[in-house]
């Protein structure tokens, strides 16, 4: 697989297939004014990411070091910011130009939403005392994201909502990527979404209930269709005209979903 990059108008998502058997990858235009680079790796691929080197005006920084950038007080992923650089080079100095499971999210800073947060899926627990506009979760491994239900309250002033897309936060603004999960309710019913790809962004309006993530998907949807939910094929994002995600930890063959609950209301949408 070559050129696995998924190229959005203001961001790009790369994986290890963009680096395998290549000495250099060049990112054009996104950082001409300013950009942010987020990275996600696995424990096994860290040794390869340590030899994928981002060229800076003075020296290099490895993608492993970018992936390790975390705010220890909040758990949020931090980023590498690059300014005034029309072309950013990433050099592969691994033996035989190898690469392992890896996700790189590069976003133009003009599209940065100040009220947004980015997390690594592994170990993510975010108590929702305040809610940012967008929460993005990344992982080089498949993951499951959980939202706790909100108990019934006697007085509720207005309905609240939840939207999810398989994209970075920059794609929530224009609406071109479909809302794969969408609900508006006077209390959160809770959710559990198995993410068959490297990135998910949610717009979350329910207050005071935590969001968490765990690595892996169960490949079972017992009771999933008794409430709002969705399932997707490997690498699917639904954004028109773009190839699917291809991280090697995403299975390339079709998955088989097991469902044992009664379905009362099911809508099937097919994107081409």
XYZ file of C-alpha atoms in Angstrom:
272
model
C 0.000 0.000 0.000
C 1.455 3.370 -1.005
C 0.312 6.915 -0.296
C -2.201 5.967 2.360
C -2.576 9.611 3.427
C -6.142 10.846 3.912
C -5.982 14.444 2.722
C -8.560 16.916 4.021
C -8.653 20.603 2.982
C -6.883 21.815 6.149
C -5.310 18.661 7.562
C -3.776 15.314 6.622
C -3.698 11.991 8.414
C -0.708 9.780 7.636
C 0.106 6.238 8.728
C 3.060 3.876 8.462
C 2.289 2.980 4.834
C 3.220 6.542 3.873
C 6.720 5.928 5.298
C 7.528 2.297 4.475
C 10.289 1.961 1.882
C 10.548 5.751 1.594
C 13.583 7.743 2.635
C 11.680 11.037 2.971
C 8.080 12.191 3.177
C 7.364 15.852 2.430
C 4.350 17.723 3.820
C 3.613 20.702 1.598
C 1.635 23.877 2.332
C -0.010 23.031 5.674
C 2.805 24.625 7.691
C 3.504 27.625 5.430
C 2.104 29.883 8.136
C 1.726 27.534 11.086
C 0.644 23.955 11.764
C 0.342 21.495 14.618
C 1.514 17.885 14.457
C 0.052 15.187 16.731
C 1.356 11.605 16.722
C 0.182 8.246 18.036
C 2.263 5.054 18.148
C 2.240 1.657 19.858
C 4.754 0.190 22.295
C 6.015 -2.114 19.533
C 6.319 0.649 16.932
C 8.148 3.105 19.195
C 11.520 1.834 17.948
C 10.502 2.688 14.376
C 8.966 6.045 15.299
C 12.226 6.976 17.036
C 13.848 6.865 13.583
C 11.210 8.895 11.747
C 12.757 12.340 12.091
C 10.939 15.628 11.499
C 13.333 18.244 10.181
C 13.225 21.540 12.067
C 15.042 24.823 11.323
C 17.672 23.619 13.791
C 18.015 19.860 14.009
C 15.406 17.100 14.139
C 12.748 15.706 16.478
C 11.523 12.115 16.277
C 7.865 11.246 15.841
C 8.244 9.082 18.969
C 9.080 12.235 20.936
C 6.057 14.018 19.450
C 3.816 11.076 20.421
C 5.153 11.274 23.982
C 4.090 14.910 24.392
C 1.356 14.871 27.055
C 0.110 17.390 29.592
C 0.445 15.295 32.751
C -2.040 17.457 34.659
C -4.896 16.957 32.166
C -3.895 13.930 30.071
C -4.263 15.938 26.866
C -1.963 15.217 23.939
C 0.421 18.041 23.183
C 1.768 18.851 19.743
C 4.736 19.998 17.738
C 4.133 23.434 16.228
C 5.944 24.421 13.044
C 5.796 27.931 11.580
C 6.831 29.621 8.332
C 7.844 26.358 6.650
C 6.389 25.726 3.191
C 7.615 22.110 3.080
C 8.222 19.907 6.123
C 10.413 16.831 5.592
C 10.205 13.646 7.664
C 13.224 11.394 7.160
C 13.046 7.610 7.603
C 16.395 6.349 8.920
C 15.140 2.887 9.892
C 16.905 -0.153 8.487
C 15.379 -0.952 5.079
C 13.164 2.125 5.594
C 10.777 0.159 7.808
C 7.870 1.610 9.818
C 5.378 0.291 12.366
C 1.789 1.146 13.365
C 1.674 4.911 13.494
C -0.738 7.847 13.054
C 0.254 11.429 12.272
C -2.385 14.189 12.349
C -1.119 17.432 10.776
C -3.525 20.381 10.900
C -3.175 23.940 9.661
C -3.223 26.334 12.606
C -5.729 28.614 10.863
C -8.246 25.825 11.439
C -7.351 25.291 15.100
C -10.420 25.471 17.294
C -9.254 26.978 20.586
C -12.032 25.207 22.452
C -10.858 21.708 21.477
C -8.852 18.955 23.157
C -6.891 15.970 21.797
C -6.286 12.713 23.704
C -4.531 9.399 23.252
C -7.124 6.623 23.523
C -5.037 4.424 25.806
C -5.672 5.440 29.398
C -8.051 8.268 28.516
C -10.381 9.300 31.339
C -11.838 12.791 31.133
C -14.136 13.930 33.949
C -16.638 16.254 32.305
C -16.887 19.169 34.717
C -16.415 21.601 31.841
C -17.035 20.658 28.242
C -14.866 21.878 25.339
C -16.476 22.312 21.974
C -14.647 19.318 20.473
C -12.818 16.295 21.878
C -10.574 14.342 19.477
C -9.280 10.866 20.358
C -6.382 9.243 18.448
C -4.820 5.796 18.475
C -2.654 3.579 16.279
C -4.769 0.691 17.627
C -8.511 0.171 17.451
C -10.302 1.540 20.492
C -13.654 1.849 22.221
C -14.935 5.139 23.599
C -17.413 5.244 26.464
C -19.719 7.944 27.796
C -21.468 7.566 31.135
C -25.271 8.034 31.128
C -26.730 11.071 32.827
C -29.382 10.273 35.471
C -32.839 11.752 35.103
C -33.142 15.205 36.614
C -36.284 16.932 37.862
C -35.603 20.210 36.034
C -33.849 20.380 32.645
C -33.637 23.739 30.912
C -32.865 22.570 27.369
C -31.992 19.546 25.270
C -28.333 18.641 24.908
C -26.561 16.782 22.146
C -23.733 14.568 20.991
C -22.196 14.311 17.494
C -19.314 12.083 16.332
C -17.235 11.961 13.133
C -14.286 9.789 12.097
C -12.084 12.815 11.448
C -10.030 15.478 13.175
C -11.644 18.473 14.842
C -11.032 20.657 11.767
C -13.660 18.688 9.812
C -16.476 19.273 12.283
C -16.955 22.831 11.011
C -17.887 22.338 7.354
C -20.152 19.306 7.682
C -18.640 17.409 4.723
C -17.820 14.370 6.862
C -21.029 12.622 7.954
C -22.207 12.602 11.538
C -21.878 8.894 12.240
C -23.450 9.291 15.654
C -25.956 12.037 16.402
C -28.389 12.421 19.260
C -30.231 15.232 21.029
C -31.923 14.417 24.295
C -32.860 15.953 27.622
C -30.515 13.547 29.334
C -27.554 11.616 28.000
C -28.415 7.951 27.381
C -24.706 7.145 27.516
C -22.806 5.614 24.623
C -20.247 3.003 23.682
C -18.661 3.265 20.243
C -16.171 0.796 18.807
C -13.833 2.847 16.625
C -12.589 0.913 13.603
C -10.060 3.588 12.662
C -7.326 5.883 14.016
C -9.248 9.040 14.968
C -12.629 10.190 16.261
C -13.938 13.654 17.115
C -17.001 14.319 19.225
C -19.012 17.433 19.929
C -20.284 16.762 23.411
C -22.840 18.888 25.213
C -23.783 16.717 28.192
C -22.435 18.031 31.471
C -20.734 16.337 34.395
C -20.322 12.797 33.071
C -16.933 11.371 32.219
C -15.700 10.187 28.842
C -13.168 7.359 28.721
C -11.531 5.078 26.164
C -10.084 1.575 26.161
C -7.874 -0.159 23.621
C -9.479 -2.814 21.431
C -12.944 -3.534 20.079
C -15.110 -6.481 21.082
C -16.570 -7.028 17.599
C -19.917 -7.662 19.322
C -22.864 -5.286 19.476
C -25.210 -6.905 21.974
C -28.020 -4.411 22.510
C -26.324 -1.722 20.419
C -29.351 -1.136 18.197
C -31.740 -0.773 21.112
C -30.452 2.817 21.316
C -28.680 5.320 19.062
C -25.428 3.927 17.705
C -23.429 3.005 14.642
C -21.005 0.431 13.318
C -18.526 0.892 10.495
C -16.334 -1.248 8.272
C -12.540 -1.150 8.805
C -11.064 2.278 8.068
C -14.428 3.823 7.138
C -14.952 7.562 7.697
C -17.611 8.465 5.125
C -15.934 11.720 4.049
C -16.684 12.003 0.306
C -13.980 11.391 -2.280
C -11.297 10.209 0.169
C -9.715 6.789 0.596
C -10.283 4.929 3.894
C -7.806 4.856 6.759
C -5.205 2.097 6.373
C -3.228 1.771 9.629
C -1.937 -1.817 9.763
C -3.762 -2.507 13.039
C -7.067 -1.972 11.176
C -8.121 -5.343 9.676
C -8.146 -5.293 5.884
C -10.915 -7.866 5.545
C -14.585 -7.439 6.363
C -15.548 -7.911 9.980
C -18.457 -10.017 11.208
C -20.668 -8.348 13.793
C -22.656 -10.373 16.314
C -25.996 -8.944 17.423
C -28.429 -10.690 19.731
C -30.905 -7.998 20.820
C -34.272 -7.180 19.282
C -34.055 -4.361 16.708
C -36.968 -1.940 16.927
C -35.751 0.884 14.662
C -32.815 0.493 12.270
C -31.622 2.879 9.570
C -28.902 1.821 7.137
C -26.916 4.450 5.229
C -24.485 3.601 2.425
C -21.786 6.077 1.368
C -20.109 5.668 -2.006
